[in-house]
Short mmCIF file of C-alpha atoms in Angstrom, two decimals:
data_model
loop_
_atom_site.label_atom_id
_atom_site.label_comp_id
_atom_site.label_asym_id
_atom_site.label_seq_id
_atom_site.Cartn_x
_atom_site.Cartn_y
_atom_site.Cartn_z
CA MET A 18 10.73 26.60 -47.58
CA SER A 19 11.60 24.49 -44.55
CA LEU A 20 15.31 24.52 -45.33
CA ALA A 21 15.27 28.30 -45.82
CA LEU A 22 13.51 28.77 -42.51
CA SER A 23 16.07 26.50 -40.86
CA ALA A 24 18.80 28.94 -41.86
CA VAL A 25 16.85 31.97 -40.66
CA LEU A 26 15.42 30.46 -37.46
CA PRO A 27 18.06 28.31 -35.77
CA ALA A 28 15.62 27.69 -32.90
CA PHE A 29 14.37 24.47 -34.50
CA ILE A 30 14.83 21.40 -32.32
CA PRO A 31 17.76 19.30 -33.58
CA SER A 32 17.44 15.52 -33.62
CA PRO A 33 20.20 13.36 -32.14
CA ASP A 34 22.73 12.33 -34.73
CA ARG A 35 22.22 8.69 -33.72
CA GLY A 36 20.13 6.44 -31.51
CA VAL A 37 22.63 3.63 -31.02
CA TRP A 38 26.10 3.57 -29.49
CA HIS A 39 28.42 0.60 -29.48
CA LEU A 40 30.34 -0.64 -26.47
CA GLY A 41 32.63 -2.99 -28.34
CA PRO A 42 30.30 -5.46 -30.08
CA LEU A 43 27.41 -4.56 -27.73
CA PRO A 44 24.89 -2.02 -29.09
CA ILE A 45 23.51 0.44 -26.52
CA ARG A 46 20.13 1.60 -27.80
CA ALA A 47 18.60 4.83 -26.54
CA TYR A 48 15.09 3.46 -27.11
CA ALA A 49 15.74 0.50 -24.83
CA LEU A 50 17.31 2.72 -22.17
CA CYS A 51 14.26 5.00 -22.18
CA ILE A 52 11.90 2.02 -21.79
CA ILE A 53 13.97 0.66 -18.90
CA ALA A 54 14.11 4.08 -17.22
CA GLY A 55 10.35 4.42 -17.57
CA ILE A 56 9.76 1.03 -15.98
CA ILE A 57 12.04 1.89 -13.05
CA ILE A 58 10.19 5.17 -12.46
CA ALA A 59 6.78 3.48 -12.64
CA VAL A 60 7.76 0.75 -10.17
CA TRP A 61 9.52 3.13 -7.77
CA TRP A 62 6.70 5.70 -7.67
CA GLY A 63 4.04 3.02 -7.63
CA GLU A 64 5.74 1.40 -4.64
CA ARG A 65 5.75 4.66 -2.71
CA ARG A 66 2.10 5.32 -3.44
CA PHE A 67 1.10 1.74 -2.63
CA VAL A 68 2.78 1.93 0.78
CA ALA A 69 1.25 5.35 1.45
CA ARG A 70 -2.20 3.88 0.78
CA GLY A 71 -1.68 1.12 3.34
CA GLY A 72 0.18 -1.57 1.39
CA LYS A 73 3.17 -3.65 2.39
CA PRO A 74 6.57 -2.58 0.99
CA GLY A 75 7.89 -4.72 -1.86
CA THR A 76 4.47 -5.67 -3.20
CA VAL A 77 4.60 -3.51 -6.34
CA VAL A 78 7.95 -5.03 -7.30
CA ASP A 79 6.46 -8.52 -6.93
CA VAL A 80 3.47 -7.67 -9.12
CA ALA A 81 5.72 -5.95 -11.68
CA VAL A 82 7.47 -9.28 -12.27
CA PHE A 83 4.26 -10.35 -14.01
CA ALA A 84 2.96 -7.02 -15.32
CA VAL A 85 6.10 -5.76 -17.09
CA PRO A 86 6.77 -8.80 -19.35
CA PHE A 87 3.08 -9.08 -20.17
CA GLY A 88 2.98 -5.37 -20.99
CA LEU A 89 5.99 -5.53 -23.31
CA VAL A 90 4.55 -8.51 -25.18
CA GLY A 91 1.12 -6.87 -25.38
CA GLY A 92 2.57 -3.61 -26.65
CA ARG A 93 4.50 -5.38 -29.37
CA LEU A 94 1.54 -7.53 -30.40
CA TYR A 95 -0.67 -4.46 -30.76
CA HIS A 96 1.95 -2.66 -32.83
CA VAL A 97 2.43 -5.63 -35.16
CA ALA A 98 -1.32 -6.22 -35.46
CA THR A 99 -2.07 -2.62 -36.39
CA ASP A 100 0.95 -2.27 -38.72
CA TRP A 101 0.94 -5.82 -40.03
CA GLU A 102 1.60 -4.79 -43.64
CA THR A 103 5.02 -3.49 -42.57
CA TYR A 104 6.02 -7.00 -41.56
CA PHE A 105 3.76 -9.36 -43.53
CA GLY A 106 2.74 -7.28 -46.52
CA PRO A 107 4.50 -7.01 -49.88
CA GLY A 108 8.19 -6.40 -49.31
CA GLY A 109 7.84 -6.92 -45.55
CA THR A 110 10.17 -9.01 -43.40
CA PRO A 111 8.21 -11.14 -40.88
CA ILE A 112 11.22 -11.73 -38.65
CA ASP A 113 11.38 -7.98 -37.99
CA ALA A 114 8.18 -8.34 -35.95
CA LEU A 115 10.37 -9.77 -33.18
CA LYS A 116 12.87 -6.91 -33.20
CA ILE A 117 11.40 -4.89 -30.37
CA TRP A 118 14.63 -2.88 -30.05
CA GLN A 119 13.82 -1.16 -33.34
CA GLY A 120 10.83 0.55 -31.73
CA GLY A 121 7.15 -0.16 -31.97
CA LEU A 122 5.20 -0.64 -28.73
CA GLY A 123 1.47 0.08 -28.77
CA ILE A 124 0.33 1.52 -25.44
CA TRP A 125 -3.13 -0.01 -25.85
CA GLY A 126 -1.74 -3.52 -26.01
CA ALA A 127 0.76 -2.79 -23.25
CA ILE A 128 -1.97 -1.64 -20.86
CA ALA A 129 -4.36 -4.45 -21.80
CA LEU A 130 -1.96 -7.37 -21.51
CA GLY A 131 0.02 -5.68 -18.75
CA GLY A 132 -3.25 -5.49 -16.84
CA VAL A 133 -3.59 -9.26 -17.20
CA GLY A 134 -0.12 -9.71 -15.75
CA ALA A 135 -0.93 -7.31 -12.91
CA TRP A 136 -4.14 -9.23 -12.19
CA ILE A 137 -2.16 -12.46 -11.90
CA GLY A 138 0.33 -10.82 -9.54
CA CYS A 139 -2.44 -9.21 -7.48
CA ARG A 140 -4.28 -12.51 -7.18
CA ARG A 141 -1.15 -14.15 -5.82
CA ARG A 142 -0.73 -11.40 -3.21
CA GLY A 143 -4.41 -10.96 -2.33
CA ILE A 144 -4.70 -7.39 -3.66
CA PRO A 145 -7.78 -5.94 -5.40
CA LEU A 146 -6.66 -4.96 -8.90
CA PRO A 147 -8.38 -1.51 -8.76
CA PHE A 148 -6.48 -0.67 -5.57
CA PHE A 149 -3.18 -1.60 -7.21
CA ALA A 150 -4.05 0.28 -10.42
CA ASP A 151 -4.78 3.48 -8.50
CA ALA A 152 -1.37 3.30 -6.85
CA VAL A 153 0.63 2.84 -10.05
CA ALA A 154 -1.35 5.07 -12.45
CA PRO A 155 0.76 8.26 -12.16
CA GLY A 156 3.98 6.30 -12.55
CA ILE A 157 2.69 4.59 -15.68
CA VAL A 158 1.87 7.82 -17.48
CA VAL A 159 5.25 9.33 -16.53
CA ALA A 160 6.91 6.15 -17.82
CA GLN A 161 5.10 6.74 -21.12
CA ALA A 162 6.53 10.26 -21.20
CA VAL A 163 10.06 8.94 -20.72
CA GLY A 164 9.45 6.30 -23.37
CA ARG A 165 8.62 9.02 -25.90
CA LEU A 166 12.21 10.18 -25.64
CA GLY A 167 13.09 6.88 -27.28
CA ASN A 168 11.04 7.91 -30.31
CA TYR A 169 13.03 11.15 -30.38
CA PHE A 170 16.32 9.24 -30.59
CA ASN A 171 14.85 6.95 -33.26
CA GLN A 172 13.57 9.89 -35.34
CA GLU A 173 10.10 8.38 -35.51
CA LEU A 174 6.43 9.13 -34.78
CA TYR A 175 6.55 12.76 -35.85
CA GLY A 176 3.98 14.93 -37.61
CA GLY A 177 3.76 16.86 -40.82
CA PRO A 178 5.94 19.78 -41.96
CA THR A 179 5.83 22.94 -39.86
CA ASP A 180 7.31 26.43 -39.79
CA ALA A 181 6.98 26.69 -35.99
CA PRO A 182 10.19 27.51 -34.07
CA TRP A 183 9.78 24.25 -32.15
CA GLY A 184 9.80 22.20 -35.33
CA LEU A 185 11.93 19.05 -35.25
CA GLU A 186 14.84 18.67 -37.65
CA ILE A 187 15.04 15.27 -39.31
CA TYR A 188 18.42 14.12 -40.60
CA ASN A 189 19.47 11.51 -43.11
CA ARG A 190 21.19 8.71 -41.17
CA VAL A 191 23.52 6.30 -42.92
CA ASP A 192 25.74 3.36 -42.11
CA PRO A 193 29.22 4.96 -41.88
CA SER A 194 30.91 1.88 -43.27
CA THR A 195 28.76 1.58 -46.40
CA GLY A 196 27.06 4.94 -46.80
CA LEU A 197 23.70 3.19 -47.17
CA PRO A 198 20.59 4.61 -45.45
CA ASP A 199 20.07 3.27 -41.93
CA PRO A 200 17.37 5.30 -40.11
CA LEU A 201 17.63 3.40 -36.81
CA GLY A 202 21.21 2.23 -36.48
CA GLY A 203 22.93 4.82 -38.63
CA ILE A 204 24.60 8.16 -37.96
CA ALA A 205 23.76 11.60 -39.35
CA LEU A 206 27.05 12.60 -40.97
CA ASP A 207 25.39 15.68 -42.49
CA LYS A 208 23.38 17.84 -40.06
CA THR A 209 21.46 19.54 -42.86
CA PRO A 210 17.81 18.65 -42.13
CA ILE A 211 15.87 16.85 -44.81
CA ALA A 212 12.61 17.93 -43.16
CA ILE A 213 11.30 20.06 -40.30
CA VAL A 214 8.23 18.46 -38.74
CA GLN A 215 5.80 18.62 -35.83
CA PRO A 216 7.48 17.00 -32.79
CA THR A 217 4.44 14.95 -31.80
CA PHE A 218 6.60 12.88 -29.46
CA LEU A 219 7.25 16.09 -27.49
CA TYR A 220 3.57 17.03 -27.46
CA GLU A 221 2.69 13.67 -25.98
CA LEU A 222 5.56 13.80 -23.49
CA ILE A 223 4.36 17.16 -22.14
CA TRP A 224 0.73 16.02 -22.12
CA ASN A 225 1.58 12.87 -20.17
CA VAL A 226 3.39 14.86 -17.48
CA LEU A 227 0.36 17.17 -17.18
CA VAL A 228 -1.94 14.16 -16.85
CA ALA A 229 0.26 12.82 -14.03
CA VAL A 230 0.03 16.15 -12.19
CA VAL A 231 -3.75 16.30 -12.58
CA ILE A 232 -4.47 12.77 -11.38
CA VAL A 233 -2.15 13.14 -8.36
CA TRP A 234 -3.93 16.38 -7.44
CA ALA A 235 -7.37 14.82 -7.92
CA ASP A 236 -6.39 11.78 -5.87
CA ARG A 237 -5.26 13.93 -2.95
CA ARG A 238 -8.18 16.35 -3.21
CA PHE A 239 -10.99 13.80 -3.53
CA ARG A 240 -9.36 10.65 -2.08
CA LEU A 241 -10.21 8.60 -5.14
CA GLY A 242 -10.44 4.84 -4.92
CA HIS A 243 -11.86 1.72 -6.58
CA GLY A 244 -9.82 2.26 -9.76
CA ARG A 245 -10.92 5.85 -10.34
CA VAL A 246 -7.36 7.22 -10.39
CA PHE A 247 -6.48 4.73 -13.11
CA GLY A 248 -9.69 5.52 -14.98
CA LEU A 249 -8.89 9.23 -14.81
CA TYR A 250 -5.41 8.55 -16.16
CA VAL A 251 -6.80 6.57 -19.10
CA ALA A 252 -9.38 9.27 -19.88
CA GLY A 253 -6.78 12.05 -19.70
CA TYR A 254 -4.22 10.21 -21.78
CA THR A 255 -6.64 9.20 -24.53
CA LEU A 256 -8.03 12.74 -24.74
CA GLY A 257 -4.62 14.10 -25.62
CA ARG A 258 -3.67 11.11 -27.77
CA PHE A 259 -6.79 11.61 -29.92
CA PHE A 260 -5.64 15.05 -31.09
CA ILE A 261 -1.92 14.25 -31.22
CA GLU A 262 -2.65 11.21 -33.38
CA LEU A 263 -4.33 13.49 -35.94
CA LEU A 264 -1.01 15.31 -36.41
CA ARG A 265 1.10 12.24 -37.03
CA THR A 266 2.14 11.22 -40.54
CA ASP A 267 3.95 7.93 -39.91
CA PRO A 268 2.49 4.87 -41.64
CA ALA A 269 -0.48 3.35 -39.80
CA THR A 270 -3.47 1.15 -40.45
CA ARG A 271 -6.45 3.27 -41.46
CA VAL A 272 -10.16 2.56 -41.07
CA PHE A 273 -13.47 4.27 -41.81
CA GLY A 274 -12.36 6.11 -44.90
CA GLY A 275 -8.76 6.89 -43.98
CA ILE A 276 -8.92 7.56 -40.22
CA ARG A 277 -5.93 6.25 -38.32
CA ILE A 278 -6.92 3.26 -36.21
CA ASN A 279 -5.36 4.79 -33.10
CA VAL A 280 -7.70 7.77 -33.40
CA VAL A 281 -10.69 5.45 -33.24
CA VAL A 282 -9.21 3.41 -30.39
CA ALA A 283 -8.45 6.58 -28.40
CA ALA A 284 -12.04 7.81 -28.77
CA VAL A 285 -13.57 4.47 -27.74
CA VAL A 286 -11.25 4.00 -24.77
CA PHE A 287 -11.86 7.59 -23.63
CA VAL A 288 -15.61 7.03 -23.48
CA CYS A 289 -15.16 3.74 -21.61
CA ALA A 290 -12.81 5.36 -19.08
CA VAL A 291 -15.19 8.25 -18.38
CA VAL A 292 -18.09 5.85 -17.87
CA TYR A 293 -16.01 3.78 -15.47
CA VAL A 294 -14.98 6.82 -13.40
CA ILE A 295 -18.64 7.83 -13.06
CA VAL A 296 -19.92 4.35 -12.23
CA ALA A 297 -17.08 3.56 -9.77
CA ARG A 298 -18.05 6.63 -7.76
CA ARG A 299 -21.06 4.71 -6.47
CA ARG A 300 -18.78 2.26 -4.69
CA GLY A 301 -18.15 4.80 -1.97
CA PRO A 302 -14.99 6.23 -0.40
CA ARG A 303 -11.51 4.95 -0.96
CA GLU A 304 -11.15 1.32 0.04
CA VAL A 305 -8.89 0.14 2.87
CA LEU A 306 -6.48 -2.63 1.96
CA THR A 307 -6.75 -5.78 4.06
CA GLY A 308 -5.15 -9.19 3.85
CA PRO A 309 -1.54 -10.33 3.49
CA ALA A 310 -0.53 -7.37 1.31
CA ALA A 311 -1.67 -4.81 3.89
CA ALA A 312 0.96 -3.06 5.99
CA ASP A 313 1.67 -4.65 9.36
CA PRO A 314 -0.17 -2.98 12.25
CA VAL A 315 1.87 -0.65 14.41
CA ASP A 316 2.85 -2.14 17.78
CA PRO A 317 1.55 -0.28 20.88
CA ALA A 318 3.93 2.16 22.50
CA PRO A 319 6.14 0.71 25.25
CA SER A 320 4.77 3.26 27.74
CA ASP A 321 1.26 1.85 27.30
CA THR A 322 2.31 -1.69 28.12
CA ALA A 323 4.42 -0.60 31.05
CA ALA A 324 1.63 1.44 32.59
CA GLU A 325 -0.73 -1.51 33.01
CA PRO A 326 1.33 -3.42 35.64
CA ASP A 327 1.62 -0.19 37.64
CA ARG A 328 -2.16 0.11 37.84
CA SER A 329 -2.46 -3.55 38.77
CA ASP A 330 0.14 -3.18 41.51
CA SER A 331 -1.69 -0.12 42.82
CA ARG A 332 -4.97 -1.99 42.97
CA ARG A 333 -3.32 -4.87 44.76
CA ARG A 334 -1.83 -2.51 47.33
CA ASP A 335 -5.19 -0.82 47.79
CA ASP A 336 -6.86 -4.16 48.34
CA VAL A 337 -4.33 -5.12 50.98
CA SER A 338 -4.43 -1.78 52.81
CA GLY A 339 -8.17 -1.25 52.40
CA THR A 340 -7.73 2.40 51.44
CA GLY A 341 -8.37 2.26 47.70
CA SER A 342 -11.69 3.29 46.25
CA GLY A 343 -11.11 1.12 43.18
CA GLY A 344 -10.92 -2.17 45.10
CA ASP A 345 -13.57 -4.82 45.60
CA ALA A 346 -16.33 -3.64 47.96
CA THR A 347 -16.41 -7.00 49.70
CA GLY A 348 -12.70 -6.97 50.35
CA SER A 349 -12.95 -3.44 51.75
CA ASP A 350 -15.58 -4.54 54.26
CA ALA A 351 -13.44 -7.44 55.40
CA THR A 352 -10.13 -5.64 55.97
CA GLY A 353 -10.80 -1.97 56.49
CA GLY A 354 -14.29 -1.79 57.93
CA GLY A 355 -13.25 -2.39 61.53
CA ALA A 356 -10.73 0.42 61.55
CA GLU A 357 -13.25 2.86 60.13
CA ALA A 358 -15.89 1.76 62.62
CA VAL A 359 -13.60 2.53 65.56
CA SER A 360 -12.72 5.89 64.09
CA ASN A 361 -16.23 6.97 63.12
CA GLY A 362 -18.35 4.95 65.54
CA SER A 363 -20.58 3.65 62.77
CA SER A 364 -20.25 0.13 61.35
CA ARG A 365 -23.16 0.76 58.93
CA GLU A 366 -21.32 3.70 57.31
CA SER A 367 -18.17 1.69 56.78
CA GLY A 368 -20.04 -1.05 55.01
CA SER A 369 -21.93 1.17 52.55
#
C-alpha cells in the first residue's frame, strides 16, 4: 500500500541518498556536521544571552570547553547503556560503542554529564550554575533541533508506516563497490522507497523550535531566574519527547511490560522539571550576577568628571571675593563683612 501511495502522492518527504561524502580519503559525515553546527549555535546564542543578563563576554565559550566534551561523552554513554544489546549482546560488536560518528547520542546523558562539565567551568569562573543554565537553555534546545537533521541524513529514529503526505521515504543504501547493504555509509542507487514512515525526527525538530520560542517569550515576559528558564526548557522538551517516543519503532530497551525506556525517563524528568520551576519561584526575582564573571561597570561620562573642577574653582573664587553664598560662613565674615557694613551701615546684618 505504501509503495502504491508513493506513486499517487509524490508529496512524501524523500530521504537523502547518502549521509557521508568523501573528500579524498576523508569522510565528511552529515551527522557530525549537524552536531558541530548545533554546538556553535548553542554557544553563540548562549554568549549573547549571558552578556545581556550582565555577564562578561567570552565566559560561555570558556565554560563550553568543559561542558561540550562532557556532554558528548555523557550522551554516548547513555545511548550505549540503554541499547547495550546492540553492542554487547549476541552478534554485537563492542568496539562499535566507540563509533560516535555512526549516530547514537542520548540527550539525557548529554544534559546530565554536560551539566557536570558546566558546573566545573562555572566554579572556575565564579558563576552560579542556574544563572548560566538560564542563559544557554534556548540555544541548547535549538542545537537539539539541528542535531535531528543528522538523524534524517542517517535514515534513523523514524516511526511506523504512514499514509500521510509528510511520510518519510526510506531507501535501501548499499556500498557502491560491493553492492552490500550499508545503511550509514552507503548510497541509495535506487530511489524506490522500501518504506514510508512517520518522520519523528521532523516532529521533534519542530517541537524543539517551538520550545525555544516559548521559553524566550516567558523569560522576557516574567524575567525568570534561578534556573527556571532551564527548568521550563526541560519540562517542555520532555513533554513533546514523551509522545514522539511512542511513535518511534527503532530498537530500544524496554521496561515495564514493553514500554520504551525513554518514555519512562521523559515522564520522570518532566515531573522533576515542573517541581523545580515551582519551587525555584520562591527564590525571588531574577538574580544579578556578581564576581569576576560579571560585566565591568560602565565608566562615568567625561562631562561628569570635568564638571567637578569647575564647581570647585567657582567655590574658591567665591571664597576669595566673598560674594558666594556657598562659601564658608566664617570666611565670608572675615573678607566681605566690612564692605557690606559700609554699604548697609549694619555690621550685625553682615555677620548673620
